């Protein structure tokens, strides 16, 4: 590919990201105090302050856009969005990283760190104080995983500089671990018989929390437990010695609804590889890089992003779809100098599947069991514009030989070990 072709391709992706931002801003809702808020979809009656489905996730996309384009419209929108998230802190009941106060606190802290918003910083402290006060000594609720439970709260607390809360969050995994023939695993949700294996709700998400907190705080017991959890999942690999593919859960959770294998970030090798990247860094052991490579082998030979059969690869988003795979593809380009061919294929698919008009760009995910099958376009980090746009802009920078990191690094994705080495954009404060 020539330099001119690369420039044109990156420019097309950048224009798509700008159109996605325009659609996001058109669907913002005004709140009291000059705040902005988002619901997951435009037809939802209530807005959502969380990272997974609502305003906190949109904040990270707005900061990415401000940082990338140097356009204060996006920074101003992020500050206004922080006002609505701040207003929700005192009444929000979930404490988790993706669905609750921990993720809201991280988004608020990012607004302060990037744009100098002391009110957002104060609200972030208040949110984490509420999280700390509601710990029962073992957990915060029914979920006990990364997205909804202790592992994610530990990661968020560590990112906020609260190492005491981080240790308190992950330490209960020591006494609740269930021994298996090859390692350990955990109950992901109170009373649920299925044991999940991957990063979002399963063993590898807990492994990530244990390894990151354990390494940062010098707790060898937590790091060793992370190894035991990883060993259990590795032993479940059903793809041979050169690929990595582990079932969604055992026993299969809702087998009539859930595919046995997935390939995205949440329940598949695109997310598994992120955990193995962290373990490679934690243990300085090339075995974990081999595991990450095997994950990538499985992903790139799965057929995605083609929709090969009903229900296969029906999602464009960061959590379960194409944008989450693009995140890993860009990590590999930045760290290992991978050829950009597969990343380019993913971006081309996002370009082809976008709906674009005077309102901007957005994506419809597919539910093949319903009619009509195209779902309403989504604003969120997990399934819609915020998560997709963030990955597109990072891809553009990497293709241009610029910064390989994000404006806001989320704590469950290790930054590349070997970034491109370029300086931050001149407008960064």
CSV table of C-alpha atoms in Angstrom, one decimal:
chain,number,residue,atom,x,y,z
A,1,UNK,CA,0.0,0.0,0.0
A,2,UNK,CA,1.4,3.4,-1.0
A,3,UNK,CA,1.8,6.3,1.4
A,4,UNK,CA,-0.9,8.2,-0.5
A,5,UNK,CA,-3.3,5.3,-0.2
A,6,UNK,CA,-2.7,5.1,3.5
A,7,UNK,CA,-3.3,8.8,3.9
A,8,UNK,CA,-6.6,8.5,2.0
A,9,UNK,CA,-7.7,5.5,4.0
A,10,UNK,CA,-7.0,7.2,7.3
A,11,UNK,CA,-8.7,10.3,6.2
A,12,UNK,CA,-11.9,8.3,5.3
A,13,UNK,CA,-11.9,6.7,8.7
A,14,UNK,CA,-11.4,10.1,10.4
A,15,UNK,CA,-14.3,11.6,8.5
A,16,UNK,CA,-16.5,8.7,9.6
A,17,UNK,CA,-15.5,9.3,13.2
A,18,UNK,CA,-16.4,13.0,12.9
A,19,UNK,CA,-19.8,12.1,11.5
A,20,UNK,CA,-20.3,9.6,14.4
A,21,UNK,CA,-19.5,12.4,16.8
A,22,UNK,CA,-22.0,14.7,15.1
A,23,UNK,CA,-24.7,12.1,15.6
A,24,UNK,CA,-23.7,11.7,19.2
A,25,UNK,CA,-24.0,15.4,19.9
A,26,UNK,CA,-27.4,15.6,18.1
A,27,UNK,CA,-28.7,13.0,20.4
A,28,UNK,CA,-27.5,14.6,23.7
A,29,UNK,CA,-30.2,15.6,26.1
A,30,UNK,CA,-30.1,18.9,28.1
A,31,UNK,CA,-30.3,18.5,31.8
A,32,UNK,CA,-30.6,20.9,34.7
A,33,UNK,CA,-27.4,23.0,35.4
A,34,UNK,CA,-26.5,23.1,31.7
A,35,UNK,CA,-25.5,19.5,31.7
A,36,UNK,CA,-25.6,16.9,28.8
A,37,UNK,CA,-26.7,13.3,29.1
A,38,UNK,CA,-27.3,10.3,26.9
A,39,UNK,CA,-29.5,7.3,26.9
A,40,UNK,CA,-28.2,4.1,25.3
A,41,UNK,CA,-30.6,4.7,22.3
A,42,UNK,CA,-32.6,7.8,21.3
A,43,UNK,CA,-35.9,6.2,22.1
A,44,UNK,CA,-35.0,5.3,25.7
A,45,UNK,CA,-37.0,7.2,28.2
A,46,UNK,CA,-34.3,7.8,30.8
A,47,UNK,CA,-30.7,8.8,30.4
A,48,UNK,CA,-27.9,6.6,31.8
A,49,UNK,CA,-24.8,8.0,33.6
A,50,UNK,CA,-22.7,4.8,33.4
A,51,UNK,CA,-19.7,3.9,31.3
A,52,UNK,CA,-21.1,0.8,29.7
A,53,UNK,CA,-24.4,2.3,28.3
A,54,UNK,CA,-24.5,6.0,29.0
A,55,UNK,CA,-22.9,9.3,29.6
A,56,UNK,CA,-19.6,8.3,31.3
A,57,UNK,CA,-18.7,6.2,28.2
A,58,UNK,CA,-19.6,9.1,25.9
A,59,UNK,CA,-17.3,11.3,28.0
A,60,UNK,CA,-14.3,9.2,27.1
A,61,UNK,CA,-15.3,9.5,23.4
A,62,UNK,CA,-15.6,13.3,23.6
A,63,UNK,CA,-12.2,13.5,25.3
A,64,UNK,CA,-10.7,11.4,22.6
A,65,UNK,CA,-12.2,13.7,20.0
A,66,UNK,CA,-11.0,16.8,21.8
A,67,UNK,CA,-7.5,15.4,22.0
A,68,UNK,CA,-7.5,14.1,18.4
A,69,UNK,CA,-9.0,17.1,16.6
A,70,UNK,CA,-8.0,19.9,19.0
A,71,UNK,CA,-11.6,21.2,18.8
A,72,UNK,CA,-12.9,22.8,22.0
A,73,UNK,CA,-16.5,21.9,21.1
A,74,UNK,CA,-15.8,18.4,22.2
A,75,UNK,CA,-14.0,19.5,25.4
A,76,UNK,CA,-16.9,21.8,26.3
A,77,UNK,CA,-19.4,18.9,25.7
A,78,UNK,CA,-17.3,16.6,27.9
A,79,UNK,CA,-17.4,19.2,30.7
A,80,UNK,CA,-21.2,19.6,30.4
A,81,UNK,CA,-21.6,15.8,30.3
A,82,UNK,CA,-19.6,15.6,33.5
A,83,UNK,CA,-22.2,17.8,35.2
A,84,UNK,CA,-25.0,15.3,34.5
A,85,UNK,CA,-22.8,12.4,35.7
A,86,UNK,CA,-21.9,14.4,38.9
A,87,UNK,CA,-25.6,15.0,39.6
A,88,UNK,CA,-26.3,11.2,39.4
A,89,UNK,CA,-23.6,10.2,41.9
A,90,UNK,CA,-25.6,10.6,45.1
A,91,UNK,CA,-28.5,8.5,43.8
A,92,UNK,CA,-26.8,5.8,41.7
A,93,UNK,CA,-27.1,2.4,43.3
A,94,UNK,CA,-24.5,0.3,41.4
A,95,UNK,CA,-20.9,0.6,42.4
A,96,UNK,CA,-19.2,-1.2,39.5
A,97,UNK,CA,-16.7,-0.2,36.9
A,98,UNK,CA,-19.0,-0.6,33.9
A,99,UNK,CA,-22.5,-0.1,35.4
A,100,UNK,CA,-21.8,2.1,38.4
A,101,UNK,CA,-20.0,4.6,40.4
A,102,UNK,CA,-16.4,3.4,39.9
A,103,UNK,CA,-16.6,3.9,36.1
A,104,UNK,CA,-18.4,7.2,36.6
A,105,UNK,CA,-15.6,8.4,38.9
A,106,UNK,CA,-13.0,7.5,36.4
A,107,UNK,CA,-14.7,9.5,33.6
A,108,UNK,CA,-15.2,12.5,36.0
A,109,UNK,CA,-11.5,12.3,37.0
A,110,UNK,CA,-10.5,12.2,33.3
A,111,UNK,CA,-12.5,15.4,32.6
A,112,UNK,CA,-10.7,17.1,35.5
A,113,UNK,CA,-7.2,15.8,34.4
A,114,UNK,CA,-7.6,16.8,30.8
A,115,UNK,CA,-9.7,19.9,31.0
A,116,UNK,CA,-9.3,21.3,34.5
A,117,UNK,CA,-12.8,20.8,36.0
A,118,UNK,CA,-12.5,20.9,39.8
A,119,UNK,CA,-16.3,20.1,40.3
A,120,UNK,CA,-15.8,16.9,38.3
A,121,UNK,CA,-12.8,15.9,40.4
A,122,UNK,CA,-14.8,16.5,43.6
A,123,UNK,CA,-17.7,14.4,42.3
A,124,UNK,CA,-15.3,11.6,41.4
A,125,UNK,CA,-14.0,11.6,45.0
A,126,UNK,CA,-17.6,11.6,46.3
A,127,UNK,CA,-18.4,8.6,44.0
A,128,UNK,CA,-15.5,6.6,45.2
A,129,UNK,CA,-16.3,7.4,48.8
A,130,UNK,CA,-19.8,5.9,48.3
A,131,UNK,CA,-18.2,2.8,46.8
A,132,UNK,CA,-15.9,2.4,49.7
A,133,UNK,CA,-18.7,2.8,52.3
A,134,UNK,CA,-21.0,0.2,50.7
A,135,UNK,CA,-18.5,-2.7,50.7
A,136,UNK,CA,-19.8,-5.6,52.8
A,137,UNK,CA,-16.4,-7.1,53.4
A,138,UNK,CA,-16.7,-9.6,50.5
A,139,UNK,CA,-18.6,-7.9,47.6
A,140,UNK,CA,-20.8,-5.1,46.4
A,141,UNK,CA,-23.7,-7.0,45.0
A,142,UNK,CA,-24.7,-10.1,43.2
A,143,UNK,CA,-22.0,-9.8,40.5
A,144,UNK,CA,-18.5,-10.8,41.4
A,145,UNK,CA,-16.7,-10.1,38.1
A,146,UNK,CA,-14.8,-7.4,36.2
A,147,UNK,CA,-17.7,-5.5,34.6
A,148,UNK,CA,-20.1,-5.6,37.5
A,149,UNK,CA,-18.2,-6.6,40.6
A,150,UNK,CA,-15.0,-6.6,42.6
A,151,UNK,CA,-12.3,-7.0,39.9
A,152,UNK,CA,-13.5,-3.9,38.1
A,153,UNK,CA,-13.8,-1.9,41.3
A,154,UNK,CA,-10.3,-2.9,42.2
A,155,UNK,CA,-9.0,-1.7,38.9
A,156,UNK,CA,-10.9,1.5,39.1
A,157,UNK,CA,-9.7,2.2,42.6
A,158,UNK,CA,-6.1,1.5,41.6
A,159,UNK,CA,-6.4,3.9,38.6
A,160,UNK,CA,-7.8,6.6,41.0
A,161,UNK,CA,-4.8,6.1,43.3
A,162,UNK,CA,-6.7,4.3,46.1
A,163,UNK,CA,-4.5,1.2,46.6
A,164,UNK,CA,-6.2,0.4,49.9
A,165,UNK,CA,-9.6,0.1,48.3
A,166,UNK,CA,-8.0,-1.8,45.3
A,167,UNK,CA,-6.6,-4.5,47.6
A,168,UNK,CA,-9.8,-4.7,49.7
A,169,UNK,CA,-11.8,-5.2,46.4
A,170,UNK,CA,-9.7,-8.1,45.1
A,171,UNK,CA,-8.6,-9.8,48.3
A,172,UNK,CA,-11.9,-11.7,48.7
A,173,UNK,CA,-11.1,-13.7,45.7
A,174,UNK,CA,-8.4,-15.5,47.8
A,175,UNK,CA,-11.0,-17.1,50.0
A,176,UNK,CA,-13.8,-17.6,47.5
A,177,UNK,CA,-11.7,-19.3,44.8
A,178,UNK,CA,-13.1,-22.7,43.7
A,179,UNK,CA,-10.4,-25.3,43.0
A,180,UNK,CA,-10.5,-27.1,39.7
A,181,UNK,CA,-8.3,-29.9,38.3
A,182,UNK,CA,-6.1,-27.3,36.6
A,183,UNK,CA,-6.4,-24.2,38.7
A,184,UNK,CA,-9.2,-22.1,40.1
A,185,UNK,CA,-12.3,-20.3,39.1
A,186,UNK,CA,-15.1,-18.2,40.7
A,187,UNK,CA,-18.8,-17.8,40.8
A,188,UNK,CA,-19.5,-14.8,38.6
A,189,UNK,CA,-23.0,-14.0,39.9
A,190,UNK,CA,-24.5,-15.1,43.2
A,191,UNK,CA,-26.4,-18.3,42.8
A,192,UNK,CA,-25.6,-18.9,39.1
A,193,UNK,CA,-24.4,-22.4,38.3
A,194,UNK,CA,-22.5,-21.5,35.1
A,195,UNK,CA,-18.9,-20.6,35.5
A,196,UNK,CA,-17.8,-17.9,33.0
A,197,UNK,CA,-14.3,-17.9,31.6
A,198,UNK,CA,-13.6,-14.7,29.8
A,199,UNK,CA,-12.7,-11.1,30.6
A,200,UNK,CA,-16.1,-9.4,30.9
A,201,UNK,CA,-17.9,-11.7,33.5
A,202,UNK,CA,-15.5,-14.6,34.0
A,203,UNK,CA,-12.3,-16.0,35.4
A,204,UNK,CA,-10.0,-14.0,33.1
A,205,UNK,CA,-11.5,-10.7,34.2
A,206,UNK,CA,-10.8,-11.6,37.8
A,207,UNK,CA,-7.3,-12.8,36.8
A,208,UNK,CA,-6.7,-9.3,35.2
A,209,UNK,CA,-7.8,-7.5,38.4
A,210,UNK,CA,-5.7,-9.8,40.7
A,211,UNK,CA,-2.6,-9.5,38.5
A,212,UNK,CA,-2.7,-5.7,38.0
A,213,UNK,CA,-3.5,-4.9,41.6
A,214,UNK,CA,-1.2,-7.5,43.0
A,215,UNK,CA,1.7,-6.3,40.9
A,216,UNK,CA,1.1,-2.6,41.6
A,217,UNK,CA,0.9,-3.2,45.4
A,218,UNK,CA,3.6,-5.9,45.8
A,219,UNK,CA,1.1,-8.6,46.8
A,220,UNK,CA,2.7,-11.9,45.5
A,221,UNK,CA,-0.3,-13.9,46.8
A,222,UNK,CA,-2.7,-12.1,44.5
A,223,UNK,CA,-0.4,-12.5,41.5
A,224,UNK,CA,0.0,-16.2,42.2
A,225,UNK,CA,-3.8,-16.6,42.4
A,226,UNK,CA,-4.0,-14.8,39.1
A,227,UNK,CA,-1.7,-17.5,37.6
A,228,UNK,CA,-3.9,-20.2,39.0
A,229,UNK,CA,-7.0,-18.7,37.4
A,230,UNK,CA,-5.3,-18.3,34.1
A,231,UNK,CA,-4.2,-21.9,34.2
A,232,UNK,CA,-7.8,-23.0,34.6
A,233,UNK,CA,-8.8,-21.1,31.4
A,234,UNK,CA,-5.8,-22.2,29.4
A,235,UNK,CA,-6.6,-25.8,30.1
A,236,UNK,CA,-10.1,-25.3,28.6
A,237,UNK,CA,-8.7,-24.3,25.1
A,238,UNK,CA,-10.4,-26.4,22.4
A,239,UNK,CA,-8.5,-25.0,19.4
A,240,UNK,CA,-5.2,-26.9,19.5
A,241,UNK,CA,-1.6,-25.7,20.0
A,242,UNK,CA,-1.6,-22.7,17.6
A,243,UNK,CA,-5.0,-21.1,18.3
A,244,UNK,CA,-7.0,-20.3,21.4
A,245,UNK,CA,-10.8,-20.7,21.7
A,246,UNK,CA,-12.5,-21.4,25.0
A,247,UNK,CA,-16.3,-21.9,25.5
A,248,UNK,CA,-18.5,-19.1,26.7
A,249,UNK,CA,-19.2,-20.9,30.0
A,250,UNK,CA,-19.5,-24.3,31.7
A,251,UNK,CA,-22.1,-25.6,32.0
A,252,UNK,CA,-23.3,-23.5,29.0
A,253,UNK,CA,-25.3,-20.5,30.2
A,254,UNK,CA,-28.6,-20.3,28.4
A,255,UNK,CA,-27.6,-22.7,25.6
A,256,UNK,CA,-30.7,-21.9,23.6
A,257,UNK,CA,-29.6,-18.2,23.4
A,258,UNK,CA,-25.9,-18.1,23.8
A,259,UNK,CA,-23.3,-19.4,21.3
A,260,UNK,CA,-20.8,-21.9,22.6
A,261,UNK,CA,-17.9,-19.7,21.2
A,262,UNK,CA,-17.6,-16.0,20.7
A,263,UNK,CA,-14.7,-14.0,19.2
A,264,UNK,CA,-15.1,-10.5,20.6
A,265,UNK,CA,-13.7,-8.7,23.6
A,266,UNK,CA,-16.4,-9.7,26.1
A,267,UNK,CA,-16.5,-13.5,25.8
A,268,UNK,CA,-13.8,-14.4,23.3
A,269,UNK,CA,-10.1,-14.4,22.3
A,270,UNK,CA,-10.1,-10.6,21.5
A,271,UNK,CA,-10.5,-10.0,25.2
A,272,UNK,CA,-8.5,-13.1,26.4
A,273,UNK,CA,-5.5,-11.6,24.5
A,274,UNK,CA,-5.7,-8.4,26.5
A,275,UNK,CA,-5.4,-10.5,29.7
A,276,UNK,CA,-2.5,-12.5,28.3
A,277,UNK,CA,-0.7,-9.2,27.3
A,278,UNK,CA,-1.0,-8.1,31.0
A,279,UNK,CA,0.3,-11.5,32.2
A,280,UNK,CA,3.2,-11.2,29.7
A,281,UNK,CA,4.2,-7.9,31.3
A,282,UNK,CA,3.6,-9.1,34.8
A,283,UNK,CA,5.7,-12.2,34.7
A,284,UNK,CA,8.1,-11.3,31.9
A,285,UNK,CA,7.3,-14.7,30.4
A,286,UNK,CA,7.1,-15.1,26.6
A,287,UNK,CA,4.6,-18.0,27.1
A,288,UNK,CA,1.8,-15.4,27.6
A,289,UNK,CA,2.7,-13.6,24.4
A,290,UNK,CA,2.4,-17.0,22.6
A,291,UNK,CA,-1.1,-17.3,24.2
A,292,UNK,CA,-2.0,-13.8,22.9
A,293,UNK,CA,-0.7,-14.7,19.5
A,294,UNK,CA,-2.9,-17.9,19.5
A,295,UNK,CA,-5.9,-15.7,20.4
A,296,UNK,CA,-5.1,-13.6,17.4
A,297,UNK,CA,-4.8,-16.6,15.2
A,298,UNK,CA,-8.3,-17.8,16.2
A,299,UNK,CA,-9.8,-14.3,15.6
A,300,UNK,CA,-8.2,-13.7,12.2
A,301,UNK,CA,-9.3,-17.2,10.9
A,302,UNK,CA,-12.8,-17.1,12.3
A,303,UNK,CA,-14.3,-15.4,9.2
A,304,UNK,CA,-15.2,-12.2,11.0
A,305,UNK,CA,-16.2,-9.5,10.2
A,306,UNK,CA,-18.3,-11.4,7.6
A,307,UNK,CA,-21.7,-12.5,8.9
A,308,UNK,CA,-21.2,-16.2,8.0
A,309,UNK,CA,-24.5,-17.5,9.5
A,310,UNK,CA,-27.4,-16.1,11.5
A,311,UNK,CA,-26.2,-14.7,14.8
A,312,UNK,CA,-22.5,-14.7,13.8
A,313,UNK,CA,-20.8,-11.3,14.0
A,314,UNK,CA,-24.0,-9.2,14.3
A,315,UNK,CA,-22.4,-6.5,16.4
A,316,UNK,CA,-20.2,-3.5,15.4
A,317,UNK,CA,-19.5,-2.3,18.9
A,318,UNK,CA,-16.6,-2.2,21.3
A,319,UNK,CA,-17.9,-4.8,23.8
A,320,UNK,CA,-19.1,-7.6,21.6
A,321,UNK,CA,-18.2,-6.6,18.1
A,322,UNK,CA,-15.9,-5.2,15.5
A,323,UNK,CA,-14.6,-2.2,17.4
A,324,UNK,CA,-13.3,-4.4,20.2
A,325,UNK,CA,-11.3,-6.5,17.8
A,326,UNK,CA,-10.0,-3.3,16.2
A,327,UNK,CA,-8.7,-2.3,19.6
A,328,UNK,CA,-6.6,-5.5,19.8
A,329,UNK,CA,-5.5,-5.1,16.2
A,330,UNK,CA,-4.1,-1.6,16.9
A,331,UNK,CA,-2.4,-2.9,20.1
A,332,UNK,CA,-0.6,-5.4,18.0
A,333,UNK,CA,0.4,-2.9,15.3
A,334,UNK,CA,1.8,-0.6,18.0
A,335,UNK,CA,3.6,-3.3,20.1
A,336,UNK,CA,4.7,-5.8,17.5
A,337,UNK,CA,4.7,-4.0,14.2
A,338,UNK,CA,1.9,-6.2,12.8
A,339,UNK,CA,0.9,-5.5,9.3
A,340,UNK,CA,-2.3,-3.4,9.3
A,341,UNK,CA,-4.2,-5.6,6.9
A,342,UNK,CA,-6.7,-7.1,9.3
A,343,UNK,CA,-7.2,-3.8,11.1
A,344,UNK,CA,-7.9,-2.2,7.7
A,345,UNK,CA,-10.4,-5.0,6.9
A,346,UNK,CA,-12.2,-4.2,10.2
A,347,UNK,CA,-12.3,-0.4,9.5
A,348,UNK,CA,-13.6,-1.1,6.0
A,349,UNK,CA,-16.4,-3.1,7.5
A,350,UNK,CA,-17.3,-0.3,9.9
A,351,UNK,CA,-17.3,2.1,6.9
A,352,UNK,CA,-19.6,-0.2,4.9
A,353,UNK,CA,-22.1,-0.8,7.7
A,354,UNK,CA,-22.5,2.8,8.8
A,355,UNK,CA,-25.7,4.7,8.1
A,356,UNK,CA,-24.8,8.2,7.1
A,357,UNK,CA,-27.0,11.2,6.4
A,358,UNK,CA,-27.4,14.8,7.4
A,359,UNK,CA,-27.6,13.7,11.1
A,360,UNK,CA,-24.2,12.0,11.0
A,361,UNK,CA,-23.1,8.4,11.2
A,362,UNK,CA,-24.3,5.5,13.3
A,363,UNK,CA,-24.5,1.8,13.3
A,364,UNK,CA,-27.3,-0.7,13.8
A,365,UNK,CA,-26.5,-4.0,15.4
A,366,UNK,CA,-28.5,-7.1,14.4
A,367,UNK,CA,-30.7,-9.5,16.3
A,368,UNK,CA,-31.5,-12.2,13.8
A,369,UNK,CA,-34.2,-13.7,15.9
A,370,UNK,CA,-36.5,-10.7,15.6
A,371,UNK,CA,-38.2,-8.9,12.8
A,372,UNK,CA,-37.1,-6.3,11.8
A,373,UNK,CA,-33.6,-7.6,12.7
A,374,UNK,CA,-31.8,-4.2,12.7
A,375,UNK,CA,-31.7,-2.7,16.2
A,376,UNK,CA,-32.0,1.0,16.9
A,377,UNK,CA,-28.6,2.8,16.6
A,378,UNK,CA,-26.9,3.1,20.0
A,379,UNK,CA,-24.8,6.0,21.5
A,380,UNK,CA,-22.9,3.9,24.1
A,381,UNK,CA,-19.4,2.8,24.6
A,382,UNK,CA,-20.5,-0.9,24.7
A,383,UNK,CA,-22.6,-1.2,21.5
A,384,UNK,CA,-22.6,2.1,19.7
A,385,UNK,CA,-21.0,5.3,18.5
A,386,UNK,CA,-18.9,6.2,21.6
A,387,UNK,CA,-16.9,3.0,21.5
A,388,UNK,CA,-16.6,2.7,17.8
A,389,UNK,CA,-15.6,6.3,17.2
A,390,UNK,CA,-12.9,6.1,19.9
A,391,UNK,CA,-11.3,3.1,18.2
A,392,UNK,CA,-11.5,4.7,14.7
A,393,UNK,CA,-9.6,7.8,15.9
A,394,UNK,CA,-6.9,5.7,17.5
A,395,UNK,CA,-6.6,3.7,14.3
A,396,UNK,CA,-6.2,6.9,12.3
A,397,UNK,CA,-3.4,8.1,14.5
A,398,UNK,CA,-1.5,4.8,14.2
A,399,UNK,CA,-1.9,4.7,10.5
A,400,UNK,CA,-0.4,8.2,10.3
A,401,UNK,CA,2.5,7.1,12.5
A,402,UNK,CA,1.3,9.2,15.5
A,403,UNK,CA,0.3,8.5,19.1
A,404,UNK,CA,-0.8,4.8,19.7
A,405,UNK,CA,-2.5,5.4,23.1
A,406,UNK,CA,-5.9,6.8,24.0
A,407,UNK,CA,-6.8,10.2,25.5
A,408,UNK,CA,-8.3,8.1,28.4
A,409,UNK,CA,-6.9,4.7,29.0
A,410,UNK,CA,-9.4,2.3,30.5
A,411,UNK,CA,-7.8,0.2,33.2
A,412,UNK,CA,-8.7,-3.2,31.7
A,413,UNK,CA,-6.6,-2.7,28.5
A,414,UNK,CA,-2.8,-2.6,28.9
A,415,UNK,CA,-1.2,0.3,27.0
A,416,UNK,CA,1.2,-0.9,24.2
A,417,UNK,CA,4.7,-1.7,25.5
A,418,UNK,CA,6.2,-0.1,22.4
A,419,UNK,CA,4.2,2.9,21.3
A,420,UNK,CA,5.1,4.8,18.2
A,421,UNK,CA,7.2,7.3,20.1
A,422,UNK,CA,5.6,10.4,18.7
A,423,UNK,CA,4.8,13.4,20.9
A,424,UNK,CA,1.3,14.2,22.2
A,425,UNK,CA,-0.7,16.7,20.0
A,426,UNK,CA,0.2,20.3,20.7
A,427,UNK,CA,-3.2,21.2,22.1
A,428,UNK,CA,-2.9,18.7,25.0
A,429,UNK,CA,-2.9,20.7,28.3
